[in-house]
């Protein structure tokens, strides 16, 4: 999409993109984001460049409670490496002005990369809001996250107390956008039900923004897990709605969610608020070596054994966003919407 008259304006509170065919408004304070095309009732097929970047700044992870995550699709462990602040700054400065948010890919404790919070501050100082997912944080780390991040998610693993204590550390510091991440699979289903019940009763979760369901991608250590059936996924959604529990889901889960609520009287509103797979459509992923991929799961998959080199380009939109491999992936993803009744984009690589 070539937008010749795109105008981007921003201040401390808002960022706006305006053109005859592509527009958005983003609140840096609340995270509210709305996008539309020629009219507010029309959605653009894809963005003229990336709106969101997922950046891996470390592959070093010591796990939670001394145990590595059993379903980590990256198979991260203590023998990894960090991205330097200098590399981060160089790639950040090549991003388009359209970028609103960065999701920082770090370790469970947010301590492996000593430059993490320096990177986050640089991002925020330049008008891009940093977000992060962690699992087990200290009070000191919670203070740092609450000071600079727009949102933070805590992943739930075996020891629920570690997760719930970490949630409370953040909500006690006034971080309203604190979510609980839960990876859904057949093996973790009972724990998902337990977590939903805990949200109703555990005081540590009383200020939680939402529980966010993530769909399994059979990659890395996740290969030994089984994708959750649509029937059980619907039971999780139904339980949450019946008990007024705020929920969210990753874009990988969008089709499953819409199938779960297709007979609900508010289906149209749910559909409007749901974002299906956005890789190469509205977002990109950058790994620890500063190589660009449509998303983190596609890395090392067919046709993406190597990423695109952002550090040696002078025009992100031309050389990265509109690179032939990226546009080919984008077309394939857009075409998936024609393969289901709900016209919802879905992963062209993994069975979700």
mmCIF file of C-alpha atoms in Angstrom:
data_model
loop_
_atom_site.group_PDB
_atom_site.id
_atom_site.type_symbol
_atom_site.label_atom_id
_atom_site.label_comp_id
_atom_site.label_asym_id
_atom_site.label_seq_id
_atom_site.Cartn_x
_atom_site.Cartn_y
_atom_site.Cartn_z
ATOM 1 C CA UNK A 1 0.000 0.000 0.000
ATOM 2 C CA UNK A 2 1.587 3.234 -1.159
ATOM 3 C CA UNK A 3 0.102 6.232 0.672
ATOM 4 C CA UNK A 4 1.438 9.411 -0.886
ATOM 5 C CA UNK A 5 -0.360 11.846 1.431
ATOM 6 C CA UNK A 6 0.157 10.121 4.787
ATOM 7 C CA UNK A 7 0.445 12.639 7.629
ATOM 8 C CA UNK A 8 1.697 11.583 11.072
ATOM 9 C CA UNK A 9 1.296 13.866 14.065
ATOM 10 C CA UNK A 10 1.888 13.248 17.746
ATOM 11 C CA UNK A 11 2.240 14.778 21.170
ATOM 12 C CA UNK A 12 2.792 13.346 24.652
ATOM 13 C CA UNK A 13 -0.683 11.791 24.699
ATOM 14 C CA UNK A 14 -1.667 10.839 21.142
ATOM 15 C CA UNK A 15 -0.243 9.664 17.834
ATOM 16 C CA UNK A 16 -2.308 10.036 14.658
ATOM 17 C CA UNK A 17 -1.915 8.816 11.099
ATOM 18 C CA UNK A 18 -4.119 10.498 8.492
ATOM 19 C CA UNK A 19 -4.618 9.850 4.786
ATOM 20 C CA UNK A 20 -7.555 9.313 2.396
ATOM 21 C CA UNK A 21 -7.232 5.504 2.629
ATOM 22 C CA UNK A 22 -5.438 4.721 5.916
ATOM 23 C CA UNK A 23 -5.870 6.289 9.349
ATOM 24 C CA UNK A 24 -5.328 5.534 13.024
ATOM 25 C CA UNK A 25 -5.357 7.135 16.442
ATOM 26 C CA UNK A 26 -3.291 5.773 19.333
ATOM 27 C CA UNK A 27 -3.330 6.839 22.987
ATOM 28 C CA UNK A 28 0.097 6.655 24.607
ATOM 29 C CA UNK A 29 -1.585 6.829 28.013
ATOM 30 C CA UNK A 30 -4.230 4.088 27.797
ATOM 31 C CA UNK A 31 -3.114 1.980 24.821
ATOM 32 C CA UNK A 32 -6.397 2.660 22.980
ATOM 33 C CA UNK A 33 -5.920 2.116 19.246
ATOM 34 C CA UNK A 34 -8.404 2.571 16.414
ATOM 35 C CA UNK A 35 -7.672 2.093 12.715
ATOM 36 C CA UNK A 36 -9.859 2.753 9.667
ATOM 37 C CA UNK A 37 -9.669 3.204 5.902
ATOM 38 C CA UNK A 38 -11.608 5.543 3.611
ATOM 39 C CA UNK A 39 -14.376 5.651 6.231
ATOM 40 C CA UNK A 40 -14.634 4.537 9.865
ATOM 41 C CA UNK A 41 -16.665 1.541 8.682
ATOM 42 C CA UNK A 42 -13.913 0.316 6.371
ATOM 43 C CA UNK A 43 -10.678 -1.421 7.341
ATOM 44 C CA UNK A 44 -7.463 -1.057 5.335
ATOM 45 C CA UNK A 45 -6.158 -4.352 3.977
ATOM 46 C CA UNK A 46 -2.715 -3.656 5.451
ATOM 47 C CA UNK A 47 -0.642 -0.735 6.702
ATOM 48 C CA UNK A 48 1.745 1.326 4.540
ATOM 49 C CA UNK A 49 4.472 0.301 7.002
ATOM 50 C CA UNK A 50 4.748 -1.363 10.416
ATOM 51 C CA UNK A 51 2.677 -0.046 13.333
ATOM 52 C CA UNK A 52 4.089 -2.426 15.934
ATOM 53 C CA UNK A 53 7.432 -4.168 16.408
ATOM 54 C CA UNK A 54 8.182 -7.275 18.452
ATOM 55 C CA UNK A 55 11.890 -7.101 19.346
ATOM 56 C CA UNK A 56 13.849 -9.930 20.946
ATOM 57 C CA UNK A 57 16.602 -8.360 23.052
ATOM 58 C CA UNK A 58 17.875 -11.562 24.693
ATOM 59 C CA UNK A 59 17.810 -15.337 24.273
ATOM 60 C CA UNK A 60 19.153 -15.904 27.789
ATOM 61 C CA UNK A 61 16.562 -17.315 30.195
ATOM 62 C CA UNK A 62 16.825 -19.148 33.517
ATOM 63 C CA UNK A 63 13.147 -20.013 33.664
ATOM 64 C CA UNK A 64 10.726 -19.722 36.562
ATOM 65 C CA UNK A 65 11.538 -21.057 39.992
ATOM 66 C CA UNK A 66 14.700 -22.561 38.503
ATOM 67 C CA UNK A 67 12.794 -24.485 35.816
ATOM 68 C CA UNK A 68 12.820 -23.708 32.094
ATOM 69 C CA UNK A 69 9.409 -23.193 30.505
ATOM 70 C CA UNK A 70 8.358 -26.615 29.139
ATOM 71 C CA UNK A 71 6.639 -25.126 26.071
ATOM 72 C CA UNK A 72 8.981 -22.257 25.121
ATOM 73 C CA UNK A 73 8.812 -22.083 21.325
ATOM 74 C CA UNK A 74 12.220 -20.354 21.299
ATOM 75 C CA UNK A 75 13.787 -23.093 23.459
ATOM 76 C CA UNK A 76 15.597 -20.356 25.375
ATOM 77 C CA UNK A 77 18.017 -21.357 28.134
ATOM 78 C CA UNK A 78 20.906 -19.820 30.145
ATOM 79 C CA UNK A 79 23.317 -20.187 27.197
ATOM 80 C CA UNK A 80 22.015 -17.340 25.063
ATOM 81 C CA UNK A 81 23.084 -13.868 24.003
ATOM 82 C CA UNK A 82 21.977 -10.250 24.346
ATOM 83 C CA UNK A 83 21.312 -7.425 21.918
ATOM 84 C CA UNK A 84 23.397 -4.363 22.781
ATOM 85 C CA UNK A 85 21.888 -0.927 23.338
ATOM 86 C CA UNK A 86 23.948 0.375 20.419
ATOM 87 C CA UNK A 87 22.369 -2.223 18.087
ATOM 88 C CA UNK A 88 18.900 -1.484 19.452
ATOM 89 C CA UNK A 89 19.325 2.260 18.936
ATOM 90 C CA UNK A 90 20.557 1.767 15.382
ATOM 91 C CA UNK A 91 17.628 -0.446 14.373
ATOM 92 C CA UNK A 92 15.095 1.694 16.263
ATOM 93 C CA UNK A 93 16.242 4.777 14.361
ATOM 94 C CA UNK A 94 15.493 2.962 11.080
ATOM 95 C CA UNK A 95 11.878 2.221 12.016
ATOM 96 C CA UNK A 96 9.101 4.195 10.300
ATOM 97 C CA UNK A 97 7.385 6.982 12.233
ATOM 98 C CA UNK A 98 4.240 4.867 12.052
ATOM 99 C CA UNK A 99 5.512 2.615 14.874
ATOM 100 C CA UNK A 100 3.414 3.083 18.035
ATOM 101 C CA UNK A 101 4.508 0.238 20.314
ATOM 102 C CA UNK A 102 7.371 -2.180 20.876
ATOM 103 C CA UNK A 103 6.869 -5.548 22.558
ATOM 104 C CA UNK A 104 10.216 -6.389 24.149
ATOM 105 C CA UNK A 105 11.105 -10.083 24.071
ATOM 106 C CA UNK A 106 13.100 -10.758 27.201
ATOM 107 C CA UNK A 107 13.623 -13.427 29.876
ATOM 108 C CA UNK A 108 11.274 -14.495 32.655
ATOM 109 C CA UNK A 109 12.917 -12.187 35.243
ATOM 110 C CA UNK A 110 13.639 -9.210 32.927
ATOM 111 C CA UNK A 111 17.227 -9.215 34.165
ATOM 112 C CA UNK A 112 19.284 -11.037 31.498
ATOM 113 C CA UNK A 113 19.951 -7.988 29.342
ATOM 114 C CA UNK A 114 21.436 -5.141 31.415
ATOM 115 C CA UNK A 115 20.405 -2.626 28.727
ATOM 116 C CA UNK A 116 16.694 -3.542 28.779
ATOM 117 C CA UNK A 117 15.407 -0.512 30.678
ATOM 118 C CA UNK A 118 17.797 1.816 28.862
ATOM 119 C CA UNK A 119 16.244 0.547 25.606
ATOM 120 C CA UNK A 120 12.729 1.023 26.962
ATOM 121 C CA UNK A 121 13.451 4.577 28.059
ATOM 122 C CA UNK A 122 14.940 5.420 24.668
ATOM 123 C CA UNK A 123 11.831 3.999 23.016
ATOM 124 C CA UNK A 124 9.459 6.029 25.194
ATOM 125 C CA UNK A 125 11.528 9.208 24.859
ATOM 126 C CA UNK A 126 11.072 8.860 21.111
ATOM 127 C CA UNK A 127 7.297 8.444 21.259
ATOM 128 C CA UNK A 128 7.074 4.647 21.062
ATOM 129 C CA UNK A 129 5.484 2.850 24.024
ATOM 130 C CA UNK A 130 7.337 -0.215 25.386
ATOM 131 C CA UNK A 131 5.506 -3.346 26.562
ATOM 132 C CA UNK A 132 6.877 -6.557 28.040
ATOM 133 C CA UNK A 133 5.994 -10.097 29.142
ATOM 134 C CA UNK A 134 7.681 -11.598 32.210
ATOM 135 C CA UNK A 135 7.041 -14.440 34.652
ATOM 136 C CA UNK A 136 8.851 -13.929 37.955
ATOM 137 C CA UNK A 137 9.910 -10.432 38.957
ATOM 138 C CA UNK A 138 11.386 -8.802 42.020
ATOM 139 C CA UNK A 139 10.018 -5.686 43.678
ATOM 140 C CA UNK A 140 12.912 -3.688 42.201
ATOM 141 C CA UNK A 141 12.076 -4.881 38.678
ATOM 142 C CA UNK A 142 8.369 -4.208 39.208
ATOM 143 C CA UNK A 143 9.173 -0.577 40.062
ATOM 144 C CA UNK A 144 11.208 -0.190 36.858
ATOM 145 C CA UNK A 145 8.514 -1.806 34.694
ATOM 146 C CA UNK A 146 5.738 0.342 36.188
ATOM 147 C CA UNK A 147 7.772 3.489 35.541
ATOM 148 C CA UNK A 148 8.377 2.965 31.835
ATOM 149 C CA UNK A 149 6.032 0.330 30.349
ATOM 150 C CA UNK A 150 2.603 0.872 28.906
ATOM 151 C CA UNK A 151 1.539 -2.706 29.635
ATOM 152 C CA UNK A 152 3.035 -5.815 31.202
ATOM 153 C CA UNK A 153 1.890 -9.424 31.068
ATOM 154 C CA UNK A 154 2.802 -12.113 33.586
ATOM 155 C CA UNK A 155 2.969 -15.657 32.236
ATOM 156 C CA UNK A 156 1.408 -18.418 34.345
ATOM 157 C CA UNK A 157 3.421 -21.628 34.784
ATOM 158 C CA UNK A 158 3.398 -24.431 37.381
ATOM 159 C CA UNK A 159 3.786 -22.269 40.482
ATOM 160 C CA UNK A 160 0.773 -19.981 40.456
ATOM 161 C CA UNK A 161 1.962 -18.049 43.521
ATOM 162 C CA UNK A 162 4.969 -16.750 41.603
ATOM 163 C CA UNK A 163 2.645 -15.489 38.872
ATOM 164 C CA UNK A 164 0.038 -13.970 41.188
ATOM 165 C CA UNK A 165 2.656 -12.317 43.428
ATOM 166 C CA UNK A 166 4.238 -10.741 40.346
ATOM 167 C CA UNK A 167 0.836 -9.451 39.207
ATOM 168 C CA UNK A 168 0.280 -7.821 42.594
ATOM 169 C CA UNK A 169 3.721 -6.203 42.586
ATOM 170 C CA UNK A 170 2.703 -4.332 39.439
ATOM 171 C CA UNK A 171 -0.919 -3.512 40.270
ATOM 172 C CA UNK A 172 0.169 -2.218 43.687
ATOM 173 C CA UNK A 173 2.264 0.310 41.783
ATOM 174 C CA UNK A 174 -0.711 1.570 39.826
ATOM 175 C CA UNK A 175 -0.001 -0.317 36.598
ATOM 176 C CA UNK A 176 -3.511 -0.637 35.194
ATOM 177 C CA UNK A 177 -2.517 -2.563 32.064
ATOM 178 C CA UNK A 178 -1.293 -5.661 33.915
ATOM 179 C CA UNK A 179 -2.415 -8.893 32.263
ATOM 180 C CA UNK A 180 -1.989 -12.587 32.935
ATOM 181 C CA UNK A 181 -0.753 -14.644 29.969
ATOM 182 C CA UNK A 182 -1.903 -18.233 29.704
ATOM 183 C CA UNK A 183 -0.768 -20.664 27.003
ATOM 184 C CA UNK A 184 -3.696 -22.935 26.150
ATOM 185 C CA UNK A 185 -3.176 -26.600 25.307
ATOM 186 C CA UNK A 186 -4.772 -29.926 26.177
ATOM 187 C CA UNK A 187 -2.070 -30.402 28.805
ATOM 188 C CA UNK A 188 -2.673 -26.997 30.457
ATOM 189 C CA UNK A 189 -6.492 -26.905 30.225
ATOM 190 C CA UNK A 190 -7.191 -27.864 33.857
ATOM 191 C CA UNK A 191 -4.738 -25.205 35.010
ATOM 192 C CA UNK A 192 -6.571 -22.667 32.833
ATOM 193 C CA UNK A 193 -9.853 -23.478 34.611
ATOM 194 C CA UNK A 194 -8.062 -23.185 37.961
ATOM 195 C CA UNK A 195 -6.688 -19.771 36.977
ATOM 196 C CA UNK A 196 -10.118 -18.473 35.960
ATOM 197 C CA UNK A 197 -11.515 -19.545 39.340
ATOM 198 C CA UNK A 198 -8.575 -17.908 41.096
ATOM 199 C CA UNK A 199 -9.306 -14.603 39.352
ATOM 200 C CA UNK A 200 -12.703 -14.681 41.063
ATOM 201 C CA UNK A 201 -11.315 -15.372 44.532
ATOM 202 C CA UNK A 202 -7.619 -14.472 44.896
ATOM 203 C CA UNK A 203 -7.136 -10.907 46.187
ATOM 204 C CA UNK A 204 -3.753 -10.684 44.472
ATOM 205 C CA UNK A 205 -5.624 -10.646 41.153
ATOM 206 C CA UNK A 206 -8.396 -8.200 42.053
ATOM 207 C CA UNK A 207 -6.789 -5.373 40.027
ATOM 208 C CA UNK A 208 -5.813 -7.590 37.082
ATOM 209 C CA UNK A 209 -6.723 -6.033 33.736
ATOM 210 C CA UNK A 210 -7.404 -9.305 31.906
ATOM 211 C CA UNK A 211 -6.376 -12.895 31.361
ATOM 212 C CA UNK A 212 -4.955 -13.279 27.857
ATOM 213 C CA UNK A 213 -5.173 -16.693 26.199
ATOM 214 C CA UNK A 214 -2.310 -17.674 23.895
ATOM 215 C CA UNK A 215 -2.584 -20.485 21.356
ATOM 216 C CA UNK A 216 0.073 -23.176 21.189
ATOM 217 C CA UNK A 217 2.459 -23.182 18.253
ATOM 218 C CA UNK A 218 4.157 -26.562 17.979
ATOM 219 C CA UNK A 219 7.699 -25.231 17.817
ATOM 220 C CA UNK A 220 10.764 -25.592 20.034
ATOM 221 C CA UNK A 221 9.910 -27.176 23.378
ATOM 222 C CA UNK A 222 6.225 -26.695 22.511
ATOM 223 C CA UNK A 223 6.326 -29.544 19.990
ATOM 224 C CA UNK A 224 5.444 -32.100 22.666
ATOM 225 C CA UNK A 225 2.222 -30.289 23.615
ATOM 226 C CA UNK A 226 -1.210 -30.694 22.000
ATOM 227 C CA UNK A 227 -3.322 -27.861 20.567
ATOM 228 C CA UNK A 228 -6.447 -27.201 22.626
ATOM 229 C CA UNK A 229 -9.663 -28.308 20.947
ATOM 230 C CA UNK A 230 -12.143 -25.662 19.817
ATOM 231 C CA UNK A 231 -14.685 -27.185 22.211
ATOM 232 C CA UNK A 232 -12.473 -26.677 25.267
ATOM 233 C CA UNK A 233 -11.371 -23.230 24.099
ATOM 234 C CA UNK A 234 -15.062 -22.265 23.919
ATOM 235 C CA UNK A 235 -15.572 -23.545 27.475
ATOM 236 C CA UNK A 236 -12.843 -21.175 28.688
ATOM 237 C CA UNK A 237 -14.424 -18.237 26.863
ATOM 238 C CA UNK A 238 -17.927 -19.119 28.097
ATOM 239 C CA UNK A 239 -16.745 -19.463 31.704
ATOM 240 C CA UNK A 240 -15.002 -16.095 31.569
ATOM 241 C CA UNK A 241 -18.005 -14.313 30.070
ATOM 242 C CA UNK A 242 -20.482 -15.936 32.440
ATOM 243 C CA UNK A 243 -18.372 -14.744 35.372
ATOM 244 C CA UNK A 244 -17.562 -11.258 34.017
ATOM 245 C CA UNK A 245 -13.845 -12.005 33.771
ATOM 246 C CA UNK A 246 -12.018 -9.692 31.377
ATOM 247 C CA UNK A 247 -10.307 -11.684 28.640
ATOM 248 C CA UNK A 248 -8.006 -11.139 25.702
ATOM 249 C CA UNK A 249 -6.160 -13.375 23.297
ATOM 250 C CA UNK A 250 -3.197 -13.283 20.952
ATOM 251 C CA UNK A 251 -3.952 -12.682 17.281
ATOM 252 C CA UNK A 252 -3.159 -16.365 16.635
ATOM 253 C CA UNK A 253 -6.314 -17.237 18.622
ATOM 254 C CA UNK A 254 -8.652 -14.820 16.853
ATOM 255 C CA UNK A 255 -10.387 -17.366 14.619
ATOM 256 C CA UNK A 256 -10.901 -19.738 17.563
ATOM 257 C CA UNK A 257 -12.384 -16.908 19.613
ATOM 258 C CA UNK A 258 -14.762 -15.772 16.877
ATOM 259 C CA UNK A 259 -15.946 -19.356 16.390
ATOM 260 C CA UNK A 260 -16.586 -19.527 20.148
ATOM 261 C CA UNK A 261 -18.825 -16.447 20.156
ATOM 262 C CA UNK A 262 -20.416 -16.588 16.697
ATOM 263 C CA UNK A 263 -23.876 -17.220 18.195
ATOM 264 C CA UNK A 264 -23.517 -14.536 20.860
ATOM 265 C CA UNK A 265 -25.853 -11.511 20.488
ATOM 266 C CA UNK A 266 -22.834 -9.169 20.688
ATOM 267 C CA UNK A 267 -20.877 -11.033 18.015
ATOM 268 C CA UNK A 268 -20.537 -7.991 15.737
ATOM 269 C CA UNK A 269 -18.974 -5.941 18.532
ATOM 270 C CA UNK A 270 -16.613 -8.790 19.418
ATOM 271 C CA UNK A 271 -15.610 -9.050 15.769
ATOM 272 C CA UNK A 272 -14.828 -5.326 15.560
ATOM 273 C CA UNK A 273 -12.615 -5.529 18.659
ATOM 274 C CA UNK A 274 -10.753 -8.656 17.521
ATOM 275 C CA UNK A 275 -7.462 -8.467 15.606
ATOM 276 C CA UNK A 276 -6.580 -11.564 13.573
ATOM 277 C CA UNK A 277 -3.015 -12.416 12.584
ATOM 278 C CA UNK A 278 -1.258 -9.130 11.823
ATOM 279 C CA UNK A 279 2.229 -10.375 10.913
ATOM 280 C CA UNK A 280 3.480 -8.435 7.862
ATOM 281 C CA UNK A 281 0.039 -6.755 7.817
ATOM 282 C CA UNK A 282 0.510 -4.335 10.709
ATOM 283 C CA UNK A 283 3.497 -5.742 12.644
ATOM 284 C CA UNK A 284 6.980 -7.222 12.296
ATOM 285 C CA UNK A 285 9.433 -9.185 14.434
ATOM 286 C CA UNK A 286 13.134 -8.449 14.940
ATOM 287 C CA UNK A 287 15.366 -11.118 16.493
ATOM 288 C CA UNK A 288 18.370 -10.677 18.773
ATOM 289 C CA UNK A 289 20.642 -10.457 15.712
ATOM 290 C CA UNK A 290 18.621 -7.558 14.277
ATOM 291 C CA UNK A 291 17.091 -9.647 11.489
ATOM 292 C CA UNK A 292 13.470 -9.031 10.497
ATOM 293 C CA UNK A 293 10.744 -11.686 10.071
ATOM 294 C CA UNK A 294 6.943 -11.462 9.723
ATOM 295 C CA UNK A 295 6.629 -12.838 13.275
ATOM 296 C CA UNK A 296 8.714 -14.633 15.885
ATOM 297 C CA UNK A 297 7.178 -18.041 15.099
ATOM 298 C CA UNK A 298 8.112 -17.847 11.407
ATOM 299 C CA UNK A 299 11.828 -17.504 12.170
ATOM 300 C CA UNK A 300 13.760 -20.482 10.707
ATOM 301 C CA UNK A 301 10.639 -21.834 8.990
ATOM 302 C CA UNK A 302 10.495 -22.467 5.206
ATOM 303 C CA UNK A 303 11.478 -19.369 3.191
ATOM 304 C CA UNK A 304 12.469 -17.643 6.431
ATOM 305 C CA UNK A 305 15.633 -19.525 7.323
ATOM 306 C CA UNK A 306 17.264 -16.077 7.254
ATOM 307 C CA UNK A 307 15.713 -12.745 8.116
ATOM 308 C CA UNK A 308 15.923 -9.357 6.418
ATOM 309 C CA UNK A 309 18.824 -7.124 7.401
ATOM 310 C CA UNK A 310 17.463 -3.934 8.958
ATOM 311 C CA UNK A 311 20.848 -2.549 10.028
ATOM 312 C CA UNK A 312 22.064 -2.155 6.467
ATOM 313 C CA UNK A 313 19.020 -0.540 4.950
ATOM 314 C CA UNK A 314 18.289 3.158 4.559
ATOM 315 C CA UNK A 315 14.606 2.711 3.726
ATOM 316 C CA UNK A 316 12.648 0.386 6.032
ATOM 317 C CA UNK A 317 9.394 0.628 4.100
ATOM 318 C CA UNK A 318 10.978 -0.122 0.740
ATOM 319 C CA UNK A 319 13.623 -2.685 1.716
ATOM 320 C CA UNK A 320 11.905 -4.463 4.646
ATOM 321 C CA UNK A 321 8.145 -3.859 4.641
ATOM 322 C CA UNK A 322 7.848 -4.204 0.879
ATOM 323 C CA UNK A 323 10.607 -6.753 0.363
ATOM 324 C CA UNK A 324 9.448 -9.518 -2.053
ATOM 325 C CA UNK A 325 9.560 -12.173 0.686
ATOM 326 C CA UNK A 326 7.503 -9.993 3.034
ATOM 327 C CA UNK A 327 4.907 -9.146 0.387
ATOM 328 C CA UNK A 328 4.649 -12.822 -0.599
ATOM 329 C CA UNK A 329 3.981 -13.790 3.041
ATOM 330 C CA UNK A 330 1.475 -10.923 3.341
ATOM 331 C CA UNK A 331 -0.494 -12.093 0.309
ATOM 332 C CA UNK A 332 -0.543 -15.667 1.600
ATOM 333 C CA UNK A 333 -1.835 -14.465 4.977
ATOM 334 C CA UNK A 334 -4.512 -12.238 3.447
ATOM 335 C CA UNK A 335 -5.674 -15.153 1.292
ATOM 336 C CA UNK A 336 -6.325 -17.292 4.402
ATOM 337 C CA UNK A 337 -9.374 -15.135 5.167
ATOM 338 C CA UNK A 338 -11.099 -16.639 2.137
ATOM 339 C CA UNK A 339 -10.757 -20.155 3.540
ATOM 340 C CA UNK A 340 -13.166 -19.849 6.485
ATOM 341 C CA UNK A 341 -16.752 -18.663 6.844
ATOM 342 C CA UNK A 342 -15.808 -15.858 9.233
ATOM 343 C CA UNK A 343 -13.401 -14.285 6.717
ATOM 344 C CA UNK A 344 -10.760 -14.119 9.438
ATOM 345 C CA UNK A 345 -7.024 -14.184 8.682
ATOM 346 C CA UNK A 346 -5.320 -17.200 10.241
ATOM 347 C CA UNK A 347 -1.790 -18.544 10.542
ATOM 348 C CA UNK A 348 -0.459 -19.764 7.179
ATOM 349 C CA UNK A 349 2.409 -21.664 8.848
ATOM 350 C CA UNK A 350 1.152 -23.468 11.977
ATOM 351 C CA UNK A 351 -1.962 -25.492 12.756
ATOM 352 C CA UNK A 352 -3.601 -23.480 15.533
#
